[in-house]
Amino acid sequence: MLARSCFFQAGLTQIVRSVAIYRSWCAVLPLQIESMRKSCQNLSVSPIFMEPNETKVFHMRYDRFMSDSTKNTSKQALIESAVATLAQNPGASLSEIAARAGVGRATLYRYFPSRDVLVRELALEAIEAIDRVTAGISQNLSSQDALLALLEGVVPLGDRFHFLVSESSAYNDPDVAAAYDRQMQELDDFVTILKQDGAIALDVPNAWVTAAIDALIWAAWSSVQMGDIARKDAALLVYRTLLKGLSS
């Protein structure tokens, strides 16, 4: 949440003196209205410093803010539903996706007018989610520890990771294709480092390693969803299977 404005921190007297700043702030930063309103309540202050017509605008902007928040929540619910559905069944219809999200087709079409638009949104969201995981991995880790950290972050995103690999139609979009190629090149480079450090045999093709990583991540995610393995064990099982196989 955005920080409280400095004139709130100064106390009630400063609020009264800063009415002009207060009005300007409301006009240019409507997304802070909810935070501002709560802060006013904490100080026993309300928008009484505004003229009647300005009070109306205040509440209109507040209502619009709340409406936008609801829309964002609904859109995110559709994205979550669509990723999970298409990862398990690439041929799933838009009606099935909407049903899983608990909304009607009309609602889905309001956000995503066509399947291509939906697939593009899902692909970009999946790439961004995986980028956030890799960006958070410490550069001071060994390659094997970095692999485990990667798996701990990506296994919970298994449906997204698998969706990117399986949904070939997404790459008809140049932005998606470029971002995905960049991400896969990063993974390929990481596999090369694992080979150089002796974690993976040099004679195993990089493409086979990345295919195995995808398959294991998907298997772990699916097994967690089915209740076959504990969520806390999933990444370590992928790590162990990838580097040591299933032997004792």
PDB file of C-alpha atoms in Angstrom:
ATOM      1  CA  MET A   1       0.000   0.000   0.000  1.00  0.00           C
ATOM      2  CA  LEU A   2       1.263   3.451  -0.809  1.00  0.00           C
ATOM      3  CA  ALA A   3       2.754   5.471   2.025  1.00  0.00           C
ATOM      4  CA  ARG A   4       0.583   8.010   3.840  1.00  0.00           C
ATOM      5  CA  SER A   5       1.042  11.549   2.602  1.00  0.00           C
ATOM      6  CA  CYS A   6       3.241  13.814   4.711  1.00  0.00           C
ATOM      7  CA  PHE A   7       0.421  16.146   5.769  1.00  0.00           C
ATOM      8  CA  PHE A   8      -1.408  13.230   7.399  1.00  0.00           C
ATOM      9  CA  GLN A   9       1.662  12.553   9.493  1.00  0.00           C
ATOM     10  CA  ALA A  10       1.820  16.189  10.591  1.00  0.00           C
ATOM     11  CA  GLY A  11      -1.473  15.976  12.484  1.00  0.00           C
ATOM     12  CA  LEU A  12      -4.958  17.468  12.373  1.00  0.00           C
ATOM     13  CA  THR A  13      -3.849  21.108  12.274  1.00  0.00           C
ATOM     14  CA  GLN A  14      -1.624  20.516   9.259  1.00  0.00           C
ATOM     15  CA  ILE A  15      -4.455  18.692   7.471  1.00  0.00           C
ATOM     16  CA  VAL A  16      -6.685  21.736   7.755  1.00  0.00           C
ATOM     17  CA  ARG A  17      -3.918  23.957   6.424  1.00  0.00           C
ATOM     18  CA  SER A  18      -3.225  21.611   3.536  1.00  0.00           C
ATOM     19  CA  VAL A  19      -6.696  21.463   2.012  1.00  0.00           C
ATOM     20  CA  ALA A  20      -5.393  22.619  -1.350  1.00  0.00           C
ATOM     21  CA  ILE A  21      -2.812  19.859  -1.441  1.00  0.00           C
ATOM     22  CA  TYR A  22      -5.486  17.413  -0.286  1.00  0.00           C
ATOM     23  CA  ARG A  23      -7.777  18.324  -3.192  1.00  0.00           C
ATOM     24  CA  SER A  24      -4.984  18.180  -5.755  1.00  0.00           C
ATOM     25  CA  TRP A  25      -3.808  14.844  -4.417  1.00  0.00           C
ATOM     26  CA  CYS A  26      -7.299  13.353  -4.783  1.00  0.00           C
ATOM     27  CA  ALA A  27      -7.520  14.643  -8.348  1.00  0.00           C
ATOM     28  CA  VAL A  28      -4.231  13.245  -9.639  1.00  0.00           C
ATOM     29  CA  LEU A  29      -3.832  10.111  -7.533  1.00  0.00           C
ATOM     30  CA  PRO A  30      -7.221   8.361  -7.382  1.00  0.00           C
ATOM     31  CA  LEU A  31      -5.613   5.018  -6.539  1.00  0.00           C
ATOM     32  CA  GLN A  32      -4.664   6.424  -3.118  1.00  0.00           C
ATOM     33  CA  ILE A  33      -8.258   7.260  -2.212  1.00  0.00           C
ATOM     34  CA  GLU A  34      -8.833   4.149  -0.134  1.00  0.00           C
ATOM     35  CA  SER A  35      -5.614   4.644   1.835  1.00  0.00           C
ATOM     36  CA  MET A  36      -6.419   8.325   2.325  1.00  0.00           C
ATOM     37  CA  ARG A  37      -9.951   7.601   3.480  1.00  0.00           C
ATOM     38  CA  LYS A  38      -8.772   5.135   6.122  1.00  0.00           C
ATOM     39  CA  SER A  39      -6.144   7.590   7.302  1.00  0.00           C
ATOM     40  CA  CYS A  40      -8.762  10.327   7.600  1.00  0.00           C
ATOM     41  CA  GLN A  41     -10.943   8.051   9.704  1.00  0.00           C
ATOM     42  CA  ASN A  42      -8.053   7.271  12.016  1.00  0.00           C
ATOM     43  CA  LEU A  43      -7.617  10.995  12.617  1.00  0.00           C
ATOM     44  CA  SER A  44     -11.347  11.692  12.963  1.00  0.00           C
ATOM     45  CA  VAL A  45     -11.256  13.623   9.714  1.00  0.00           C
ATOM     46  CA  SER A  46     -13.596  13.206   6.767  1.00  0.00           C
ATOM     47  CA  PRO A  47     -13.946  14.912   3.385  1.00  0.00           C
ATOM     48  CA  ILE A  48     -15.906  17.756   5.046  1.00  0.00           C
ATOM     49  CA  PHE A  49     -13.170  20.124   3.977  1.00  0.00           C
ATOM     50  CA  MET A  50     -14.374  19.710   0.404  1.00  0.00           C
ATOM     51  CA  GLU A  51     -17.146  21.580  -1.294  1.00  0.00           C
ATOM     52  CA  PRO A  52     -20.333  19.502  -1.863  1.00  0.00           C
ATOM     53  CA  ASN A  53     -19.600  18.942  -5.529  1.00  0.00           C
ATOM     54  CA  GLU A  54     -16.033  17.867  -4.693  1.00  0.00           C
ATOM     55  CA  THR A  55     -17.306  15.392  -2.104  1.00  0.00           C
ATOM     56  CA  LYS A  56     -19.429  13.804  -4.834  1.00  0.00           C
ATOM     57  CA  VAL A  57     -16.382  13.506  -7.089  1.00  0.00           C
ATOM     58  CA  PHE A  58     -14.437  11.983  -4.170  1.00  0.00           C
ATOM     59  CA  HIS A  59     -16.972   9.199  -3.725  1.00  0.00           C
ATOM     60  CA  MET A  60     -17.330   8.654  -7.473  1.00  0.00           C
ATOM     61  CA  ARG A  61     -13.590   8.104  -7.745  1.00  0.00           C
ATOM     62  CA  TYR A  62     -13.643   5.823  -4.704  1.00  0.00           C
ATOM     63  CA  ASP A  63     -16.444   3.721  -6.225  1.00  0.00           C
ATOM     64  CA  ARG A  64     -14.563   3.544  -9.522  1.00  0.00           C
ATOM     65  CA  PHE A  65     -11.447   2.396  -7.666  1.00  0.00           C
ATOM     66  CA  MET A  66     -13.369  -0.387  -5.928  1.00  0.00           C
ATOM     67  CA  SER A  67     -14.986  -1.411  -9.210  1.00  0.00           C
ATOM     68  CA  ASP A  68     -11.585  -1.624 -10.916  1.00  0.00           C
ATOM     69  CA  SER A  69     -10.269  -3.749  -8.048  1.00  0.00           C
ATOM     70  CA  THR A  70     -13.154  -6.184  -8.494  1.00  0.00           C
ATOM     71  CA  LYS A  71     -12.524  -6.342 -12.242  1.00  0.00           C
ATOM     72  CA  ASN A  72      -8.831  -7.080 -11.694  1.00  0.00           C
ATOM     73  CA  THR A  73      -9.743  -9.871  -9.266  1.00  0.00           C
ATOM     74  CA  SER A  74     -12.174 -11.400 -11.777  1.00  0.00           C
ATOM     75  CA  LYS A  75      -9.624 -11.205 -14.576  1.00  0.00           C
ATOM     76  CA  GLN A  76      -6.962 -12.847 -12.445  1.00  0.00           C
ATOM     77  CA  ALA A  77      -9.386 -15.626 -11.512  1.00  0.00           C
ATOM     78  CA  LEU A  78      -9.989 -16.263 -15.212  1.00  0.00           C
ATOM     79  CA  ILE A  79      -6.249 -16.324 -15.891  1.00  0.00           C
ATOM     80  CA  GLU A  80      -5.670 -18.840 -13.082  1.00  0.00           C
ATOM     81  CA  SER A  81      -8.530 -21.006 -14.320  1.00  0.00           C
ATOM     82  CA  ALA A  82      -7.447 -20.858 -17.946  1.00  0.00           C
ATOM     83  CA  VAL A  83      -3.823 -21.769 -17.231  1.00  0.00           C
ATOM     84  CA  ALA A  84      -4.789 -24.778 -15.109  1.00  0.00           C
ATOM     85  CA  THR A  85      -7.441 -25.928 -17.590  1.00  0.00           C
ATOM     86  CA  LEU A  86      -5.326 -25.564 -20.747  1.00  0.00           C
ATOM     87  CA  ALA A  87      -2.265 -27.119 -19.133  1.00  0.00           C
ATOM     88  CA  GLN A  88      -4.313 -30.255 -18.444  1.00  0.00           C
ATOM     89  CA  ASN A  89      -6.413 -30.110 -21.605  1.00  0.00           C
ATOM     90  CA  PRO A  90      -5.017 -27.913 -24.414  1.00  0.00           C
ATOM     91  CA  GLY A  91      -8.223 -28.419 -26.376  1.00  0.00           C
ATOM     92  CA  ALA A  92     -10.494 -27.112 -23.618  1.00  0.00           C
ATOM     93  CA  SER A  93     -13.219 -24.762 -24.817  1.00  0.00           C
ATOM     94  CA  LEU A  94     -13.734 -21.239 -23.560  1.00  0.00           C
ATOM     95  CA  SER A  95     -16.943 -22.461 -21.941  1.00  0.00           C
ATOM     96  CA  GLU A  96     -14.983 -25.009 -19.886  1.00  0.00           C
ATOM     97  CA  ILE A  97     -12.530 -22.323 -18.800  1.00  0.00           C
ATOM     98  CA  ALA A  98     -15.335 -19.994 -17.792  1.00  0.00           C
ATOM     99  CA  ALA A  99     -17.113 -22.770 -15.897  1.00  0.00           C
ATOM    100  CA  ARG A 100     -13.987 -23.643 -13.944  1.00  0.00           C
ATOM    101  CA  ALA A 101     -13.569 -19.975 -13.005  1.00  0.00           C
ATOM    102  CA  GLY A 102     -17.216 -19.830 -11.913  1.00  0.00           C
ATOM    103  CA  VAL A 103     -18.259 -17.191 -14.456  1.00  0.00           C
ATOM    104  CA  GLY A 104     -20.328 -17.137 -17.635  1.00  0.00           C
ATOM    105  CA  ARG A 105     -18.927 -17.049 -21.150  1.00  0.00           C
ATOM    106  CA  ALA A 106     -20.057 -13.448 -21.497  1.00  0.00           C
ATOM    107  CA  THR A 107     -17.773 -12.450 -18.632  1.00  0.00           C
ATOM    108  CA  LEU A 108     -14.828 -14.300 -20.167  1.00  0.00           C
ATOM    109  CA  TYR A 109     -15.419 -12.663 -23.555  1.00  0.00           C
ATOM    110  CA  ARG A 110     -15.550  -9.254 -21.899  1.00  0.00           C
ATOM    111  CA  TYR A 111     -11.932  -9.660 -20.843  1.00  0.00           C
ATOM    112  CA  PHE A 112     -10.731 -11.894 -23.676  1.00  0.00           C
ATOM    113  CA  PRO A 113     -12.697 -11.412 -26.934  1.00  0.00           C
ATOM    114  CA  SER A 114     -11.040 -14.390 -28.626  1.00  0.00           C
ATOM    115  CA  ARG A 115      -9.034 -17.497 -27.801  1.00  0.00           C
ATOM    116  CA  ASP A 116      -5.922 -15.920 -29.354  1.00  0.00           C
ATOM    117  CA  VAL A 117      -6.186 -12.928 -27.019  1.00  0.00           C
ATOM    118  CA  LEU A 118      -6.581 -15.243 -24.030  1.00  0.00           C
ATOM    119  CA  VAL A 119      -3.639 -17.449 -25.018  1.00  0.00           C
ATOM    120  CA  ARG A 120      -1.405 -14.413 -25.540  1.00  0.00           C
ATOM    121  CA  GLU A 121      -2.309 -13.028 -22.111  1.00  0.00           C
ATOM    122  CA  LEU A 122      -1.682 -16.391 -20.458  1.00  0.00           C
ATOM    123  CA  ALA A 123       1.668 -16.855 -22.161  1.00  0.00           C
ATOM    124  CA  LEU A 124       2.951 -13.410 -21.203  1.00  0.00           C
ATOM    125  CA  GLU A 125       1.710 -13.832 -17.636  1.00  0.00           C
ATOM    126  CA  ALA A 126       3.419 -17.223 -17.371  1.00  0.00           C
ATOM    127  CA  ILE A 127       6.717 -15.855 -18.691  1.00  0.00           C
ATOM    128  CA  GLU A 128       6.585 -12.945 -16.255  1.00  0.00           C
ATOM    129  CA  ALA A 129       5.830 -15.275 -13.324  1.00  0.00           C
ATOM    130  CA  ILE A 130       8.838 -17.456 -14.120  1.00  0.00           C
ATOM    131  CA  ASP A 131      11.030 -14.373 -14.624  1.00  0.00           C
ATOM    132  CA  ARG A 132      10.094 -13.199 -11.125  1.00  0.00           C
ATOM    133  CA  VAL A 133      11.262 -16.537  -9.725  1.00  0.00           C
ATOM    134  CA  THR A 134      14.618 -16.510 -11.521  1.00  0.00           C
ATOM    135  CA  ALA A 135      15.236 -12.860 -10.636  1.00  0.00           C
ATOM    136  CA  GLY A 136      14.955 -13.732  -6.947  1.00  0.00           C
ATOM    137  CA  ILE A 137      17.641 -16.454  -6.985  1.00  0.00           C
ATOM    138  CA  SER A 138      20.893 -15.397  -5.333  1.00  0.00           C
ATOM    139  CA  GLN A 139      23.904 -15.111  -7.614  1.00  0.00           C
ATOM    140  CA  ASN A 140      26.138 -16.488  -4.832  1.00  0.00           C
ATOM    141  CA  LEU A 141      24.685 -20.013  -4.908  1.00  0.00           C
ATOM    142  CA  SER A 142      26.416 -23.000  -6.459  1.00  0.00           C
ATOM    143  CA  SER A 143      24.834 -24.208  -9.693  1.00  0.00           C
ATOM    144  CA  GLN A 144      23.185 -27.165  -7.920  1.00  0.00           C
ATOM    145  CA  ASP A 145      21.807 -24.988  -5.131  1.00  0.00           C
ATOM    146  CA  ALA A 146      20.578 -22.545  -7.767  1.00  0.00           C
ATOM    147  CA  LEU A 147      18.819 -25.424  -9.524  1.00  0.00           C
ATOM    148  CA  LEU A 148      17.049 -26.385  -6.298  1.00  0.00           C
ATOM    149  CA  ALA A 149      16.055 -22.745  -5.706  1.00  0.00           C
ATOM    150  CA  LEU A 150      14.741 -22.560  -9.264  1.00  0.00           C
ATOM    151  CA  LEU A 151      12.668 -25.698  -8.788  1.00  0.00           C
ATOM    152  CA  GLU A 152      11.300 -24.486  -5.444  1.00  0.00           C
ATOM    153  CA  GLY A 153      10.036 -21.390  -7.214  1.00  0.00           C
ATOM    154  CA  VAL A 154       8.876 -22.942 -10.481  1.00  0.00           C
ATOM    155  CA  VAL A 155       7.209 -26.180  -9.332  1.00  0.00           C
ATOM    156  CA  PRO A 156       4.269 -24.225  -7.830  1.00  0.00           C
ATOM    157  CA  LEU A 157       3.998 -22.634 -11.307  1.00  0.00           C
ATOM    158  CA  GLY A 158       4.050 -26.026 -12.994  1.00  0.00           C
ATOM    159  CA  ASP A 159       0.818 -25.407 -14.881  1.00  0.00           C
ATOM    160  CA  ARG A 160       2.252 -22.192 -16.344  1.00  0.00           C
ATOM    161  CA  PHE A 161       5.589 -23.785 -17.193  1.00  0.00           C
ATOM    162  CA  HIS A 162       3.895 -26.691 -18.929  1.00  0.00           C
ATOM    163  CA  PHE A 163       1.453 -24.379 -20.695  1.00  0.00           C
ATOM    164  CA  LEU A 164       4.351 -22.463 -22.260  1.00  0.00           C
ATOM    165  CA  VAL A 165       5.876 -25.654 -23.604  1.00  0.00           C
ATOM    166  CA  SER A 166       2.637 -27.231 -24.849  1.00  0.00           C
ATOM    167  CA  GLU A 167       0.659 -24.259 -26.230  1.00  0.00           C
ATOM    168  CA  SER A 168       2.379 -23.797 -29.590  1.00  0.00           C
ATOM    169  CA  SER A 169      -0.226 -21.327 -30.866  1.00  0.00           C
ATOM    170  CA  ALA A 170       1.020 -18.754 -28.342  1.00  0.00           C
ATOM    171  CA  TYR A 171       4.200 -18.263 -30.354  1.00  0.00           C
ATOM    172  CA  ASN A 172       2.339 -16.836 -33.305  1.00  0.00           C
ATOM    173  CA  ASP A 173       2.571 -13.595 -31.337  1.00  0.00           C
ATOM    174  CA  PRO A 174       6.024 -12.009 -31.841  1.00  0.00           C
ATOM    175  CA  ASP A 175       6.212 -10.608 -28.290  1.00  0.00           C
ATOM    176  CA  VAL A 176       5.464 -14.000 -26.776  1.00  0.00           C
ATOM    177  CA  ALA A 177       7.875 -15.763 -29.136  1.00  0.00           C
ATOM    178  CA  ALA A 178      10.715 -13.358 -28.333  1.00  0.00           C
ATOM    179  CA  ALA A 179      10.179 -13.563 -24.565  1.00  0.00           C
ATOM    180  CA  TYR A 180       9.905 -17.347 -24.622  1.00  0.00           C
ATOM    181  CA  ASP A 181      13.020 -17.760 -26.802  1.00  0.00           C
ATOM    182  CA  ARG A 182      14.939 -15.525 -24.404  1.00  0.00           C
ATOM    183  CA  GLN A 183      13.752 -17.537 -21.402  1.00  0.00           C
ATOM    184  CA  MET A 184      14.586 -20.893 -23.005  1.00  0.00           C
ATOM    185  CA  GLN A 185      18.034 -19.620 -23.965  1.00  0.00           C
ATOM    186  CA  GLU A 186      18.605 -18.693 -20.320  1.00  0.00           C
ATOM    187  CA  LEU A 187      17.581 -22.201 -19.278  1.00  0.00           C
ATOM    188  CA  ASP A 188      19.874 -23.706 -21.922  1.00  0.00           C
ATOM    189  CA  ASP A 189      22.772 -21.595 -20.623  1.00  0.00           C
ATOM    190  CA  PHE A 190      22.028 -22.756 -17.089  1.00  0.00           C
ATOM    191  CA  VAL A 191      22.057 -26.402 -18.200  1.00  0.00           C
ATOM    192  CA  THR A 192      25.486 -25.798 -19.737  1.00  0.00           C
ATOM    193  CA  ILE A 193      26.742 -24.454 -16.402  1.00  0.00           C
ATOM    194  CA  LEU A 194      25.352 -27.531 -14.623  1.00  0.00           C
ATOM    195  CA  LYS A 195      27.303 -29.687 -17.078  1.00  0.00           C
ATOM    196  CA  GLN A 196      30.504 -27.725 -16.537  1.00  0.00           C
ATOM    197  CA  ASP A 197      30.122 -28.202 -12.773  1.00  0.00           C
ATOM    198  CA  GLY A 198      29.648 -31.936 -13.182  1.00  0.00           C
ATOM    199  CA  ALA A 199      26.001 -32.027 -12.086  1.00  0.00           C
ATOM    200  CA  ILE A 200      24.837 -33.324 -15.482  1.00  0.00           C
ATOM    201  CA  ALA A 201      26.800 -35.563 -17.874  1.00  0.00           C
ATOM    202  CA  LEU A 202      28.389 -33.708 -20.768  1.00  0.00           C
ATOM    203  CA  ASP A 203      27.096 -36.174 -23.372  1.00  0.00           C
ATOM    204  CA  VAL A 204      23.408 -35.538 -22.530  1.00  0.00           C
ATOM    205  CA  PRO A 205      21.901 -33.066 -25.044  1.00  0.00           C
ATOM    206  CA  ASN A 206      20.732 -29.789 -23.544  1.00  0.00           C
ATOM    207  CA  ALA A 207      17.381 -30.180 -25.283  1.00  0.00           C
ATOM    208  CA  TRP A 208      16.836 -33.494 -23.498  1.00  0.00           C
ATOM    209  CA  VAL A 209      17.678 -31.931 -20.147  1.00  0.00           C
ATOM    210  CA  THR A 210      15.213 -29.055 -20.635  1.00  0.00           C
ATOM    211  CA  ALA A 211      12.541 -31.549 -21.767  1.00  0.00           C
ATOM    212  CA  ALA A 212      13.193 -33.615 -18.633  1.00  0.00           C
ATOM    213  CA  ILE A 213      12.956 -30.501 -16.444  1.00  0.00           C
ATOM    214  CA  ASP A 214       9.601 -29.623 -17.977  1.00  0.00           C
ATOM    215  CA  ALA A 215       8.250 -33.147 -17.584  1.00  0.00           C
ATOM    216  CA  LEU A 216       9.371 -33.415 -13.965  1.00  0.00           C
ATOM    217  CA  ILE A 217       8.017 -30.000 -13.010  1.00  0.00           C
ATOM    218  CA  TRP A 218       4.667 -30.898 -14.546  1.00  0.00           C
ATOM    219  CA  ALA A 219       4.676 -34.296 -12.830  1.00  0.00           C
ATOM    220  CA  ALA A 220       5.426 -32.700  -9.464  1.00  0.00           C
ATOM    221  CA  TRP A 221       2.765 -30.027  -9.853  1.00  0.00           C
ATOM    222  CA  SER A 222       0.157 -32.576 -10.937  1.00  0.00           C
ATOM    223  CA  SER A 223       1.054 -34.943  -8.080  1.00  0.00           C
ATOM    224  CA  VAL A 224       0.672 -32.143  -5.547  1.00  0.00           C
ATOM    225  CA  GLN A 225      -2.718 -31.243  -6.998  1.00  0.00           C
ATOM    226  CA  MET A 226      -3.816 -34.887  -6.785  1.00  0.00           C
ATOM    227  CA  GLY A 227      -2.587 -35.172  -3.194  1.00  0.00           C
ATOM    228  CA  ASP A 228      -0.031 -37.860  -4.084  1.00  0.00           C
ATOM    229  CA  ILE A 229       2.968 -35.962  -2.717  1.00  0.00           C
ATOM    230  CA  ALA A 230       3.372 -33.181  -0.178  1.00  0.00           C
ATOM    231  CA  ARG A 231       3.855 -29.696  -1.564  1.00  0.00           C
ATOM    232  CA  LYS A 232       6.978 -29.193   0.544  1.00  0.00           C
ATOM    233  CA  ASP A 233       8.589 -32.314  -0.977  1.00  0.00           C
ATOM    234  CA  ALA A 234       7.833 -31.600  -4.632  1.00  0.00           C
ATOM    235  CA  ALA A 235      10.855 -29.487  -5.623  1.00  0.00           C
ATOM    236  CA  LEU A 236      13.313 -31.787  -3.851  1.00  0.00           C
ATOM    237  CA  LEU A 237      11.833 -34.839  -5.581  1.00  0.00           C
ATOM    238  CA  VAL A 238      12.289 -33.163  -8.974  1.00  0.00           C
ATOM    239  CA  TYR A 239      15.847 -32.186  -8.038  1.00  0.00           C
ATOM    240  CA  ARG A 240      16.721 -35.692  -6.869  1.00  0.00           C
ATOM    241  CA  THR A 241      15.159 -37.393  -9.898  1.00  0.00           C
ATOM    242  CA  LEU A 242      16.863 -35.023 -12.329  1.00  0.00           C
ATOM    243  CA  LEU A 243      20.366 -35.337 -10.893  1.00  0.00           C
ATOM    244  CA  LYS A 244      20.359 -38.795  -9.300  1.00  0.00           C
ATOM    245  CA  GLY A 245      17.535 -40.717 -10.919  1.00  0.00           C
ATOM    246  CA  LEU A 246      15.415 -43.025  -8.783  1.00  0.00           C
ATOM    247  CA  SER A 247      18.163 -45.224  -7.371  1.00  0.00           C
ATOM    248  CA  SER A 248      18.865 -45.391  -3.651  1.00  0.00           C
TER     249      SER A 248
END
